[in-house]
């Protein structure tokens, strides 16, 4: 970037008229005014965007190669992936705009075809084995997939509704959930209640794996998530004076995650958390129910806030599906709606939100590191971008002699590590020499 900014300026700097020509627009010898389309800061941003985009293209290419391989990996040489799933993946890939979105599709694909990925892993020596049965395959084997289908909305339909509201309306089975679960009692489940709980848990996992659901929750959290901080016992004892670096975060009340942009605060906050001075949670609830400096009830308050946050996500997904309008007034309809609500709550609380919070933490941490690196770069540039000392002759107009020194280090084992070139006041080469080290012979 510094090289482009200094030596390839013709790419992003253009004249805007006038200057040293005989067109009448300016006096001879005058430098033409120019417009700089990209600053140094813009070039660094383009560099970062280019790295991110290359990573995105690489992830997408790997996913597309995986799909192509799945099309010819059936047990009898036929395709392993169904035409419906292939079209679904193609649609998701076309809509993906981030590495996270591509990762969501890859994870969903591995869950759907875990047995195929497991076979591939066994073919490659030294590669960690993928579990033999994925959640989707297990649901088909133990029968919970049939019970989930009776709930009225499949995980994919919930994802479709999250992407575009009310594409699918719930059509639950007329049989009560517990009555339908009786068919699964046997080798895998001891009672209808156990079968229904297992089906609900599997339902939650499949909903959480759907890429469209994740995209919806990720977008909602990016817009509404905030950070809540409370001190630990150690923090109450040690964070007492005004110059303590963790003092600004001691009782941080619901700071939006977007507000951390353009500072190193998140790194400072994480350090305090790592030192055991503070505890930090992400929240969507908007409620701050802590009791001032009394931290005895913080565990309970944090747990309740996590439940409220998960309920907010579950409610949003239900609204996208228009689930409240699908209750036909029958006992079975209400019971299946409760099953769906329980699955959505478990999907948000146990699976989706923990992953989203990790992603947000990683992004805020990287933004803070970039801010620190940029501040260091500015300070370094300011220190080294200094004019050389001017002697009396140079001040009088004489051109200085220049000694240019370049090298990749001064190790004795590195041939020609140091090279120097002397140019006189007329810019003419005079002599040069090279050395393997700074030590004299």
Coordinates of C-alpha atoms in Angstrom, one line a residue, residues 2-430:
X2 CA 2.7 2.6 0.8
X3 CA 4.5 1.7 -2.5
X4 CA 1.3 2.2 -4.5
X5 CA 0.5 5.5 -2.6
X6 CA 3.9 6.9 -3.5
X7 CA 4.9 5.4 -6.8
X8 CA 1.7 4.4 -8.6
X9 CA -0.2 7.6 -8.1
X10 CA -1.1 7.8 -11.8
X11 CA -3.7 5.1 -11.1
X12 CA -5.8 7.1 -8.7
X13 CA -4.7 10.8 -9.3
X14 CA -5.9 12.7 -12.3
X15 CA -5.3 16.2 -13.6
X16 CA -8.3 18.6 -13.4
X17 CA -7.0 21.2 -15.9
X18 CA -4.4 24.0 -15.9
X19 CA -0.7 23.3 -15.5
X20 CA 2.4 23.4 -17.5
X21 CA 1.5 23.3 -21.2
X22 CA 0.9 25.8 -23.9
X23 CA -2.9 25.4 -24.0
X24 CA -3.5 28.7 -22.2
X25 CA -4.8 27.0 -19.2
X26 CA -1.8 27.7 -17.1
X27 CA 1.7 29.1 -17.1
X28 CA 4.6 27.1 -18.5
X29 CA 6.3 25.1 -15.8
X30 CA 3.4 25.2 -13.4
X31 CA 2.3 21.9 -12.0
X32 CA -1.2 20.9 -13.1
X33 CA -3.7 20.7 -10.3
X34 CA -4.8 17.2 -9.7
X35 CA -7.6 15.3 -8.0
X36 CA -6.8 12.5 -5.7
X37 CA -9.5 9.9 -5.8
X38 CA -8.1 7.6 -3.2
X39 CA -6.2 8.6 0.0
X40 CA -3.8 6.4 1.9
X41 CA -6.7 5.4 4.3
X42 CA -8.8 4.4 1.3
X43 CA -6.0 2.2 -0.1
X44 CA -5.7 0.4 3.3
X45 CA -9.4 -0.2 3.4
X46 CA -9.3 -1.6 -0.2
X47 CA -6.5 -3.9 0.9
X48 CA -8.6 -5.2 3.8
X49 CA -11.7 -5.6 1.7
X50 CA -9.6 -7.4 -0.9
X51 CA -8.3 -9.9 1.7
X52 CA -11.9 -10.4 3.0
X53 CA -13.3 -10.9 -0.5
X54 CA -10.5 -13.4 -1.5
X55 CA -11.4 -15.4 1.7
X56 CA -15.0 -15.3 0.7
X57 CA -14.3 -16.5 -2.8
X58 CA -12.1 -19.3 -1.6
X59 CA -14.7 -20.5 0.9
X60 CA -17.4 -20.4 -1.8
X61 CA -15.2 -22.2 -4.3
X62 CA -14.6 -25.0 -1.8
X63 CA -18.3 -25.3 -1.1
X64 CA -19.1 -25.5 -4.8
X65 CA -16.4 -28.2 -5.3
X66 CA -18.0 -30.2 -2.4
X67 CA -21.4 -30.0 -4.0
X68 CA -20.0 -31.2 -7.3
X69 CA -18.4 -34.1 -5.6
X70 CA -21.6 -35.0 -3.8
X71 CA -23.4 -35.2 -7.1
X72 CA -21.3 -38.3 -8.0
X73 CA -20.8 -40.0 -4.6
X74 CA -23.8 -42.2 -4.2
X75 CA -23.5 -45.8 -3.1
X76 CA -24.0 -47.1 -6.6
X77 CA -22.2 -44.3 -8.3
X78 CA -25.2 -42.1 -8.6
X79 CA -25.5 -38.7 -7.0
X80 CA -25.5 -38.5 -3.2
X81 CA -27.2 -35.1 -2.9
X82 CA -30.8 -34.8 -3.9
X83 CA -31.8 -32.4 -6.7
X84 CA -33.9 -30.4 -4.1
X85 CA -31.0 -30.0 -1.8
X86 CA -28.7 -29.1 -4.6
X87 CA -31.1 -26.3 -5.8
X88 CA -31.4 -25.1 -2.2
X89 CA -27.6 -24.9 -1.8
X90 CA -27.3 -23.1 -5.1
X91 CA -29.9 -20.5 -4.0
X92 CA -28.1 -20.0 -0.7
X93 CA -24.7 -19.6 -2.3
X94 CA -26.1 -17.1 -4.7
X95 CA -27.4 -15.0 -1.8
X96 CA -24.4 -15.4 0.4
X97 CA -22.4 -12.2 1.0
X98 CA -20.0 -13.3 3.8
X99 CA -17.7 -16.1 4.9
X100 CA -20.1 -16.8 7.8
X101 CA -23.0 -17.3 5.3
X102 CA -20.9 -19.8 3.3
X103 CA -19.9 -21.5 6.6
X104 CA -23.6 -21.9 7.5
X105 CA -24.3 -23.6 4.2
X106 CA -21.3 -25.9 4.6
X107 CA -22.4 -26.9 8.1
X108 CA -25.9 -27.6 7.0
X109 CA -24.7 -29.7 4.1
X110 CA -22.4 -31.7 6.4
X111 CA -25.3 -32.3 8.8
X112 CA -27.5 -33.6 6.0
X113 CA -24.9 -35.9 4.5
X114 CA -22.7 -36.7 7.4
X115 CA -22.4 -40.4 6.3
X116 CA -20.9 -39.3 3.0
X117 CA -18.4 -36.9 4.6
X118 CA -17.5 -39.6 7.1
X119 CA -16.7 -42.0 4.2
X120 CA -14.5 -39.3 2.7
X121 CA -12.7 -38.8 5.9
X122 CA -12.0 -42.5 6.3
X123 CA -10.4 -42.5 2.8
X124 CA -7.9 -39.8 3.9
X125 CA -5.3 -41.1 6.3
X126 CA -4.5 -39.0 9.2
X127 CA -7.7 -36.9 9.0
X128 CA -9.9 -36.6 12.1
X129 CA -13.0 -38.8 11.5
X130 CA -16.3 -37.1 11.1
X131 CA -19.1 -38.5 13.2
X132 CA -20.8 -41.4 11.4
X133 CA -24.4 -40.2 11.7
X134 CA -25.5 -36.6 11.5
X135 CA -28.6 -35.1 13.2
X136 CA -30.7 -35.3 10.1
X137 CA -29.8 -39.0 9.4
X138 CA -30.4 -39.9 13.1
X139 CA -33.8 -38.2 13.0
X140 CA -34.7 -40.4 10.0
X141 CA -33.5 -43.5 11.7
X142 CA -35.2 -43.1 15.1
X143 CA -38.4 -41.8 13.6
X144 CA -38.3 -38.3 15.1
X145 CA -38.2 -36.9 11.6
X146 CA -41.8 -38.1 11.1
X147 CA -42.9 -36.5 14.3
X148 CA -41.2 -33.2 13.3
X149 CA -43.1 -33.2 10.0
X150 CA -46.4 -33.4 11.9
X151 CA -45.6 -30.2 13.8
X152 CA -46.8 -28.2 10.8
X153 CA -43.6 -26.4 9.7
X154 CA -40.4 -28.1 8.7
X155 CA -37.0 -26.5 9.6
X156 CA -36.6 -25.5 6.0
X157 CA -40.0 -23.9 5.9
X158 CA -39.1 -21.9 9.0
X159 CA -36.0 -20.8 7.2
X160 CA -38.0 -19.8 4.2
X161 CA -40.3 -17.7 6.4
X162 CA -37.3 -16.1 8.1
X163 CA -36.1 -15.0 4.7
X164 CA -39.5 -13.9 3.4
X165 CA -42.3 -13.8 5.9
X166 CA -45.3 -16.1 5.8
X167 CA -44.2 -18.1 2.7
X168 CA -45.5 -21.2 4.5
X169 CA -48.4 -21.5 6.9
X170 CA -48.4 -24.1 9.6
X171 CA -50.4 -27.2 8.8
X172 CA -50.1 -29.3 12.0
X173 CA -51.4 -32.9 12.2
X174 CA -54.8 -33.4 13.8
X175 CA -53.3 -35.9 16.2
X176 CA -52.1 -34.7 19.6
X177 CA -48.3 -34.6 19.9
X178 CA -48.1 -37.2 22.7
X179 CA -50.5 -39.5 20.9
X180 CA -48.4 -39.2 17.7
X181 CA -45.2 -39.9 19.8
X182 CA -46.6 -43.3 20.9
X183 CA -45.7 -44.7 17.6
X184 CA -42.0 -44.2 18.4
X185 CA -42.0 -46.0 21.7
X186 CA -39.9 -49.1 21.5
X187 CA -36.2 -49.7 21.0
X188 CA -35.2 -46.0 21.0
X189 CA -37.7 -44.4 23.4
X190 CA -39.2 -45.7 26.6
X191 CA -42.3 -43.5 26.6
X192 CA -44.2 -41.0 24.4
X193 CA -43.0 -38.2 26.7
X194 CA -39.3 -39.1 26.1
X195 CA -39.9 -39.5 22.4
X196 CA -41.6 -36.1 22.2
X197 CA -38.7 -34.4 24.1
X198 CA -36.2 -36.1 21.8
X199 CA -38.1 -34.9 18.7
X200 CA -38.3 -31.4 20.1
X201 CA -34.6 -31.3 20.7
X202 CA -33.9 -32.6 17.2
X203 CA -36.3 -30.1 15.8
X204 CA -34.3 -27.3 17.6
X205 CA -31.0 -28.6 16.2
X206 CA -32.4 -28.8 12.6
X207 CA -33.9 -25.3 12.9
X208 CA -30.6 -23.9 14.2
X209 CA -28.7 -25.5 11.3
X210 CA -30.8 -23.9 8.6
X211 CA -28.7 -21.1 6.9
X212 CA -31.7 -18.8 6.4
X213 CA -32.6 -18.9 10.1
X214 CA -29.0 -18.1 11.0
X215 CA -28.9 -15.3 8.5
X216 CA -32.0 -13.8 10.0
X217 CA -30.8 -14.1 13.6
X218 CA -27.3 -12.7 12.7
X219 CA -28.8 -9.6 11.1
X220 CA -31.2 -9.1 14.0
X221 CA -28.3 -9.4 16.5
X222 CA -26.0 -7.1 14.5
X223 CA -28.7 -4.4 14.8
X224 CA -29.9 -4.9 18.3
X225 CA -27.2 -6.6 20.4
X226 CA -25.6 -4.8 23.3
X227 CA -23.0 -5.5 25.9
X228 CA -23.7 -5.7 29.6
X229 CA -20.7 -5.8 32.1
X230 CA -20.7 -6.5 35.8
X231 CA -17.7 -6.7 38.2
X232 CA -16.6 -9.8 39.9
X233 CA -15.7 -10.0 43.6
X234 CA -12.1 -9.4 42.6
X235 CA -13.2 -6.5 40.4
X236 CA -15.1 -4.9 43.2
X237 CA -11.9 -5.0 45.4
X238 CA -9.4 -3.9 42.7
X239 CA -11.2 -1.5 40.4
X240 CA -11.4 1.4 42.9
X241 CA -9.2 4.2 41.7
X242 CA -9.9 6.6 38.8
X243 CA -6.9 5.6 36.7
X244 CA -7.6 1.9 36.7
X245 CA -8.0 0.8 33.0
X246 CA -11.1 -1.2 33.7
X247 CA -13.0 1.5 35.5
X248 CA -15.0 2.7 32.4
X249 CA -16.4 -0.8 32.1
X250 CA -17.1 -1.6 35.7
X251 CA -20.9 -1.1 35.5
X252 CA -21.3 -0.9 31.7
X253 CA -25.1 -0.7 30.9
X254 CA -26.1 -2.2 27.6
X255 CA -23.7 -0.6 25.2
X256 CA -24.6 -1.3 21.6
X257 CA -22.0 -3.5 19.9
X258 CA -21.8 -0.9 17.0
X259 CA -20.5 1.7 19.6
X260 CA -17.3 -0.2 20.0
X261 CA -16.2 0.5 16.4
X262 CA -13.4 3.0 16.1
X263 CA -11.7 2.3 19.4
X264 CA -9.7 -0.3 21.3
X265 CA -12.2 -0.6 24.1
X266 CA -13.3 -4.2 23.3
X267 CA -9.7 -5.5 23.7
X268 CA -9.4 -3.6 27.0
X269 CA -12.7 -5.0 28.1
X270 CA -11.7 -8.6 27.2
X271 CA -8.4 -8.2 29.1
X272 CA -10.3 -7.2 32.2
X273 CA -12.6 -10.2 31.7
X274 CA -9.6 -12.5 31.3
X275 CA -8.0 -11.1 34.4
X276 CA -11.1 -12.1 36.4
X277 CA -12.1 -8.5 37.1
X278 CA -15.3 -8.3 35.0
X279 CA -17.9 -10.6 33.5
X280 CA -19.5 -9.7 30.1
X281 CA -22.6 -10.8 28.4
X282 CA -24.4 -10.0 25.2
X283 CA -28.1 -9.1 25.4
X284 CA -31.1 -8.3 23.3
X285 CA -33.6 -7.7 26.1
X286 CA -33.1 -4.0 26.8
X287 CA -33.7 -4.6 30.5
X288 CA -31.1 -3.8 33.2
X289 CA -32.2 -5.5 36.3
X290 CA -29.0 -5.6 38.3
X291 CA -28.9 -4.1 41.8
X292 CA -26.2 -1.4 41.6
X293 CA -23.0 -2.6 43.3
X294 CA -24.7 -5.7 44.8
X295 CA -23.4 -8.6 42.8
X296 CA -24.8 -11.4 44.9
X297 CA -27.7 -12.0 42.5
X298 CA -25.8 -11.4 39.2
X299 CA -25.7 -15.1 38.3
X300 CA -29.5 -15.3 38.4
X301 CA -30.0 -12.0 36.6
X302 CA -27.7 -13.0 33.8
X303 CA -29.4 -16.4 33.4
X304 CA -32.8 -14.7 33.3
X305 CA -31.5 -12.2 30.7
X306 CA -30.2 -15.1 28.5
X307 CA -33.6 -16.6 28.6
X308 CA -35.3 -13.3 27.7
X309 CA -32.9 -12.8 24.8
X310 CA -33.6 -16.3 23.5
X311 CA -37.3 -15.7 23.8
X312 CA -37.0 -12.5 21.7
X313 CA -35.3 -14.5 18.9
X314 CA -37.9 -17.3 19.1
X315 CA -40.8 -14.7 19.1
X316 CA -39.3 -13.0 16.0
X317 CA -39.1 -16.3 14.2
X318 CA -42.6 -17.1 15.1
X319 CA -43.8 -13.8 13.8
X320 CA -41.9 -14.4 10.5
X321 CA -43.8 -17.6 10.2
X322 CA -47.2 -16.1 11.2
X323 CA -47.5 -18.9 13.6
X324 CA -49.9 -17.1 15.9
X325 CA -52.5 -16.9 13.1
X326 CA -52.3 -20.7 12.4
X327 CA -54.0 -21.8 15.6
X328 CA -57.2 -23.4 14.4
X329 CA -58.6 -23.4 18.0
X330 CA -58.3 -27.2 18.4
X331 CA -56.3 -28.7 21.2
X332 CA -54.0 -30.5 18.8
X333 CA -53.2 -27.2 16.9
X334 CA -52.3 -25.4 20.1
X335 CA -50.2 -28.4 21.3
X336 CA -48.2 -28.5 18.1
X337 CA -47.7 -24.7 18.2
X338 CA -46.3 -25.2 21.7
X339 CA -43.9 -27.8 20.3
X340 CA -42.8 -25.4 17.6
X341 CA -42.3 -22.6 20.2
X342 CA -40.3 -24.9 22.5
X343 CA -38.1 -25.9 19.6
X344 CA -37.5 -22.3 18.5
X345 CA -36.6 -21.3 22.0
X346 CA -34.2 -24.2 22.4
X347 CA -32.7 -23.5 19.0
X348 CA -32.0 -19.9 19.9
X349 CA -30.8 -20.5 23.5
X350 CA -28.7 -23.6 23.0
X351 CA -27.4 -23.4 19.5
X352 CA -27.8 -20.1 17.5
X353 CA -27.1 -17.4 20.0
X354 CA -23.9 -18.9 21.4
X355 CA -22.4 -19.0 17.9
X356 CA -23.6 -15.5 17.0
X357 CA -22.0 -14.1 20.2
X358 CA -18.7 -15.8 19.3
X359 CA -18.8 -14.3 15.9
X360 CA -19.6 -10.8 17.2
X361 CA -16.8 -11.1 19.8
X362 CA -14.3 -12.1 17.1
X363 CA -15.4 -9.2 14.8
X364 CA -15.2 -6.6 17.6
X365 CA -11.8 -8.0 18.7
X366 CA -10.5 -7.8 15.1
X367 CA -11.8 -4.2 14.7
X368 CA -10.1 -3.2 17.9
X369 CA -6.8 -4.8 16.7
X370 CA -7.1 -3.0 13.4
X371 CA -7.7 0.3 15.2
X372 CA -4.5 -0.3 17.3
X373 CA -2.5 -1.3 14.3
X374 CA -3.6 1.7 12.4
X375 CA -2.7 4.0 15.3
X376 CA 0.7 2.4 15.5
X377 CA 1.2 2.8 11.8
X378 CA 0.3 6.5 11.9
X379 CA 2.7 7.1 14.8
X380 CA 5.5 5.2 13.0
X381 CA 4.9 7.1 9.7
X382 CA 5.0 10.4 11.6
X383 CA 8.4 9.4 13.2
X384 CA 10.1 8.2 10.1
X385 CA 8.6 10.6 7.5
X386 CA 11.2 13.3 8.5
X387 CA 13.3 15.4 6.1
X388 CA 17.1 14.7 6.2
X389 CA 19.3 17.3 7.9
X390 CA 20.1 20.3 5.6
X391 CA 23.6 21.5 5.5
X392 CA 24.6 25.1 4.6
X393 CA 25.4 24.0 1.0
X394 CA 22.1 22.2 0.6
X395 CA 20.3 25.3 2.0
X396 CA 22.1 27.4 -0.6
X397 CA 20.7 25.2 -3.4
X398 CA 23.4 22.5 -3.9
X399 CA 22.1 19.0 -4.4
X400 CA 23.2 16.6 -1.7
X401 CA 25.1 13.4 -2.2
X402 CA 23.0 10.4 -1.4
X403 CA 24.0 7.1 0.1
X404 CA 21.3 4.5 -0.3
X405 CA 21.6 1.4 2.0
X406 CA 19.4 -1.7 1.5
X407 CA 19.4 -5.2 2.9
X408 CA 17.5 -8.0 4.3
X409 CA 19.4 -8.3 7.6
X410 CA 23.0 -8.6 8.5
X411 CA 23.5 -12.3 9.1
X412 CA 27.0 -13.5 8.2
X413 CA 25.5 -16.6 6.5
X414 CA 23.4 -14.4 4.1
X415 CA 25.3 -13.6 1.0
X416 CA 25.2 -9.9 0.0
X417 CA 22.9 -9.0 3.0
X418 CA 24.0 -5.3 2.9
X419 CA 24.3 -3.2 -0.2
X420 CA 25.2 0.5 -0.4
X421 CA 25.2 2.8 -3.5
X422 CA 26.7 6.4 -3.6
X423 CA 25.2 9.0 -5.9
X424 CA 26.8 12.4 -6.3
X425 CA 25.2 15.8 -6.3
X426 CA 24.4 15.5 -10.0
X427 CA 22.6 12.2 -9.5
X428 CA 25.4 10.2 -11.1
X429 CA 26.4 6.8 -9.8
X430 CA 29.8 6.8 -8.2

